[in-house]
PDB file of C-alpha atoms in Angstrom:
ATOM      1  CA  MET A  20     114.367  81.627 114.122  1.00 45.00           C
ATOM      2  CA  THR A  21     117.363  79.488 112.625  1.00 43.00           C
ATOM      3  CA  VAL A  22     120.300  81.246 111.442  1.00 44.00           C
ATOM      4  CA  SER A  23     122.363  79.589 108.533  1.00 47.00           C
ATOM      5  CA  SER A  24     125.975  80.136 107.721  1.00 47.00           C
ATOM      6  CA  ASN A  25     127.858  79.735 104.267  1.00 53.00           C
ATOM      7  CA  ALA A  26     130.948  79.827 106.314  1.00 51.00           C
ATOM      8  CA  THR A  27     132.787  76.381 106.522  1.00 53.00           C
ATOM      9  CA  ALA A  28     135.048  75.295 109.069  1.00 56.00           C
ATOM     10  CA  ALA A  29     138.851  76.002 108.294  1.00 62.00           C
ATOM     11  CA  SER A  30     140.315  73.148 106.868  1.00 62.00           C
ATOM     12  CA  PRO A  31     143.797  72.161 108.418  1.00 69.00           C
ATOM     13  CA  ALA A  32     146.537  73.373 106.696  1.00 66.00           C
ATOM     14  CA  PRO A  33     148.464  70.896 104.644  1.00 70.00           C
ATOM     15  CA  ALA A  34     151.615  69.257 105.943  1.00 71.00           C
ATOM     16  CA  ARG A  35     154.863  71.044 105.202  1.00 70.00           C
ATOM     17  CA  ARG A  36     157.636  68.866 103.924  1.00 65.00           C
ATOM     18  CA  ALA A  37     160.949  69.171 105.638  1.00 65.00           C
ATOM     19  CA  LEU A  38     163.561  71.658 103.717  1.00 63.00           C
ATOM     20  CA  PRO A  39     166.712  70.118 102.740  1.00 67.00           C
ATOM     21  CA  PRO A  40     169.705  71.258 104.835  1.00 75.00           C
ATOM     22  CA  LEU A  41     170.888  74.464 104.120  1.00 88.00           C
ATOM     23  CA  MET A  42     174.649  73.153 103.679  1.00 92.00           C
ATOM     24  CA  ALA A  43     176.625  69.777 104.699  1.00 95.00           C
ATOM     25  CA  LEU A  44     179.969  69.346 106.231  1.00 96.00           C
ATOM     26  CA  SER A  45     182.417  66.584 104.899  1.00 96.00           C
ATOM     27  CA  ASP A  46     183.843  64.326 107.644  1.00 97.00           C
ATOM     28  CA  ARG A  47     187.425  66.224 107.051  1.00 97.00           C
ATOM     29  CA  ALA A  48     185.650  69.617 107.334  1.00 97.00           C
ATOM     30  CA  ALA A  49     184.053  68.533 110.580  1.00 97.00           C
ATOM     31  CA  ASP A  50     187.125  66.834 112.092  1.00 97.00           C
ATOM     32  CA  ARG A  51     188.999  70.032 111.354  1.00 96.00           C
ATOM     33  CA  LEU A  52     186.442  71.968 112.851  1.00 97.00           C
ATOM     34  CA  ARG A  53     186.320  70.306 115.839  1.00 97.00           C
ATOM     35  CA  ALA A  54     190.293  70.599 116.134  1.00 96.00           C
ATOM     36  CA  LEU A  55     189.860  74.488 115.736  1.00 96.00           C
ATOM     37  CA  TYR A  56     186.808  74.677 118.164  1.00 96.00           C
ATOM     38  CA  ALA A  57     189.081  73.026 120.532  1.00 96.00           C
ATOM     39  CA  THR A  58     192.275  74.765 120.173  1.00 95.00           C
ATOM     40  CA  ALA A  59     192.593  78.208 118.539  1.00 92.00           C
ATOM     41  CA  HIS A  60     189.347  79.116 118.188  1.00 95.00           C
ATOM     42  CA  ALA A  61     187.690  77.670 121.714  1.00 94.00           C
ATOM     43  CA  GLY A  62     184.354  79.532 122.640  1.00 94.00           C
ATOM     44  CA  GLN A  63     183.847  80.504 118.857  1.00 96.00           C
ATOM     45  CA  LEU A  64     182.184  79.476 116.039  1.00 97.00           C
ATOM     46  CA  LEU A  65     183.063  79.612 111.977  1.00 96.00           C
ATOM     47  CA  ARG A  66     180.752  82.154 109.933  1.00 96.00           C
ATOM     48  CA  ILE A  67     180.537  82.066 106.339  1.00 94.00           C
ATOM     49  CA  ALA A  68     179.343  84.725 104.397  1.00 91.00           C
ATOM     50  CA  ILE A  69     179.499  85.365 100.792  1.00 86.00           C
ATOM     51  CA  SER A  70     181.177  88.685  99.834  1.00 82.00           C
ATOM     52  CA  THR A  71     181.415  90.550  96.270  1.00 76.00           C
ATOM     53  CA  LYS A  72     184.610  90.931  95.031  1.00 70.00           C
ATOM     54  CA  GLY A  73     186.811  88.870  92.646  1.00 58.00           C
ATOM     55  CA  CYS A  74     186.760  88.385  88.933  1.00 57.00           C
ATOM     56  CA  SER A  75     183.664  86.370  88.785  1.00 53.00           C
ATOM     57  CA  GLY A  76     181.713  88.659  91.492  1.00 72.00           C
ATOM     58  CA  HIS A  77     181.169  86.495  94.461  1.00 77.00           C
ATOM     59  CA  ALA A  78     183.672  84.927  97.161  1.00 80.00           C
ATOM     60  CA  TYR A  79     183.119  82.890 100.048  1.00 82.00           C
ATOM     61  CA  ASP A  80     183.918  85.053 103.291  1.00 88.00           C
ATOM     62  CA  MET A  81     185.010  83.172 106.697  1.00 90.00           C
ATOM     63  CA  SER A  82     185.682  84.412 109.927  1.00 94.00           C
ATOM     64  CA  PHE A  83     185.323  83.442 113.804  1.00 96.00           C
ATOM     65  CA  VAL A  84     182.834  84.924 115.829  1.00 96.00           C
ATOM     66  CA  GLU A  85     181.997  84.879 119.543  1.00 95.00           C
ATOM     67  CA  ALA A  86     178.308  84.199 118.891  1.00 94.00           C
ATOM     68  CA  ALA A  87     175.495  84.011 116.343  1.00 94.00           C
ATOM     69  CA  GLY A  88     174.287  87.558 115.021  1.00 93.00           C
ATOM     70  CA  PRO A  89     170.739  88.292 114.421  1.00 93.00           C
ATOM     71  CA  GLY A  90     171.298  87.524 110.757  1.00 89.00           C
ATOM     72  CA  ASP A  91     173.047  84.185 111.156  1.00 94.00           C
ATOM     73  CA  GLU A  92     171.413  80.923 110.375  1.00 92.00           C
ATOM     74  CA  VAL A  93     172.826  78.116 112.420  1.00 93.00           C
ATOM     75  CA  VAL A  94     173.544  75.051 110.606  1.00 93.00           C
ATOM     76  CA  THR A  95     174.848  71.923 112.611  1.00 93.00           C
ATOM     77  CA  ASP A  96     176.088  68.709 110.881  1.00 94.00           C
ATOM     78  CA  LYS A  97     178.183  65.922 112.181  1.00 95.00           C
ATOM     79  CA  GLY A  98     177.820  67.494 115.498  1.00 95.00           C
ATOM     80  CA  VAL A  99     179.691  70.565 114.517  1.00 96.00           C
ATOM     81  CA  THR A 100     178.046  74.095 114.173  1.00 95.00           C
ATOM     82  CA  VAL A 101     178.526  76.581 111.646  1.00 95.00           C
ATOM     83  CA  LEU A 102     176.769  79.966 111.292  1.00 95.00           C
ATOM     84  CA  VAL A 103     175.600  81.087 107.678  1.00 94.00           C
ATOM     85  CA  ASP A 104     174.877  84.739 107.283  1.00 92.00           C
ATOM     86  CA  ARG A 105     171.278  84.785 106.313  1.00 93.00           C
ATOM     87  CA  LYS A 106     172.064  86.891 102.788  1.00 89.00           C
ATOM     88  CA  ALA A 107     174.228  83.859 101.658  1.00 86.00           C
ATOM     89  CA  THR A 108     171.512  81.186 102.327  1.00 88.00           C
ATOM     90  CA  LEU A 109     170.348  81.436  98.434  1.00 83.00           C
ATOM     91  CA  PHE A 110     173.687  81.221  97.159  1.00 82.00           C
ATOM     92  CA  LEU A 111     174.881  77.881  99.418  1.00 86.00           C
ATOM     93  CA  ILE A 112     171.726  75.622  99.466  1.00 87.00           C
ATOM     94  CA  GLY A 113     173.059  72.247  98.637  1.00 89.00           C
ATOM     95  CA  THR A 114     176.813  73.157  99.291  1.00 90.00           C
ATOM     96  CA  THR A 115     179.075  70.594 101.063  1.00 93.00           C
ATOM     97  CA  MET A 116     182.153  72.191 102.746  1.00 93.00           C
ATOM     98  CA  ASP A 117     185.081  70.222 102.909  1.00 95.00           C
ATOM     99  CA  TYR A 118     188.825  70.444 104.000  1.00 96.00           C
ATOM    100  CA  GLU A 119     191.370  69.791 101.762  1.00 92.00           C
ATOM    101  CA  VAL A 120     195.422  69.158 102.486  1.00 92.00           C
ATOM    102  CA  LYS A 121     197.457  69.497  99.530  1.00 90.00           C
ATOM    103  CA  GLN A 122     201.269  69.762  98.864  1.00 89.00           C
ATOM    104  CA  LEU A 123     201.383  73.315  99.404  1.00 90.00           C
ATOM    105  CA  GLU A 124     198.012  74.737 101.065  1.00 87.00           C
ATOM    106  CA  SER A 125     195.343  73.486 102.896  1.00 91.00           C
ATOM    107  CA  GLY A 126     191.808  74.819 103.415  1.00 89.00           C
ATOM    108  CA  PHE A 127     188.271  74.717 103.383  1.00 92.00           C
ATOM    109  CA  THR A 128     186.784  74.212  99.921  1.00 87.00           C
ATOM    110  CA  PHE A 129     183.209  74.531  99.025  1.00 87.00           C
ATOM    111  CA  ASN A 130     181.186  72.113  96.486  1.00 86.00           C
ATOM    112  CA  ASN A 131     178.412  74.403  95.500  1.00 82.00           C
ATOM    113  CA  PRO A 132     175.992  73.146  93.003  1.00 77.00           C
ATOM    114  CA  ASN A 133     174.674  76.567  92.253  1.00 69.00           C
ATOM    115  CA  GLU A 134     177.881  78.049  90.951  1.00 68.00           C
ATOM    116  CA  LYS A 135     177.955  78.414  87.378  1.00 58.00           C
ATOM    117  CA  GLY A 136     181.618  79.492  86.854  1.00 56.00           C
ATOM    118  CA  ARG A 137     184.632  80.246  88.621  1.00 58.00           C
ATOM    119  CA  CYS A 138     187.469  82.898  87.688  1.00 52.00           C
ATOM    120  CA  GLY A 139     191.058  81.396  86.578  1.00 48.00           C
ATOM    121  CA  CYS A 140     192.309  81.797  89.753  1.00 50.00           C
ATOM    122  CA  GLY A 141     189.626  79.809  91.408  1.00 51.00           C
ATOM    123  CA  GLU A 142     189.235  82.474  94.241  1.00 58.00           C
ATOM    124  CA  SER A 143     185.746  83.763  93.099  1.00 49.00           C
ATOM    125  CA  PHE A 144     182.520  82.514  91.507  1.00 52.00           C
ATOM    126  CA  HIS A 145     179.150  83.192  89.944  1.00 48.00           C
ATOM    127  CA  VAL A 146     175.882  81.962  90.072  1.00 55.00           C
TER     128      VAL A 146
END
């Protein structure tokens, strides 16, 4: 007695293409973070999140933490690691973090292609 089957062998899954990096660091941002990690924030990592505030609805929220939390994505660029709150990933895809020094202020800035606009003071954005 012969048994025939109409089932075919499972075909291999198609190759998945690599995802683009969540975000990148400019050379200046990487250098500044290296300096911070070596001095005042030794043993800590910068964690980036998006909070709901400001005139436009969202703002970048940065804090130094001891370790990655269960909801953090680990991003390493130019040999420097930062953490990104998983809830912020959709807002930050393709973003480049920079460090700017101006005459009266200095700090990290974000070049975010997902931003559709900013408030007048520049502290918040919308997507």
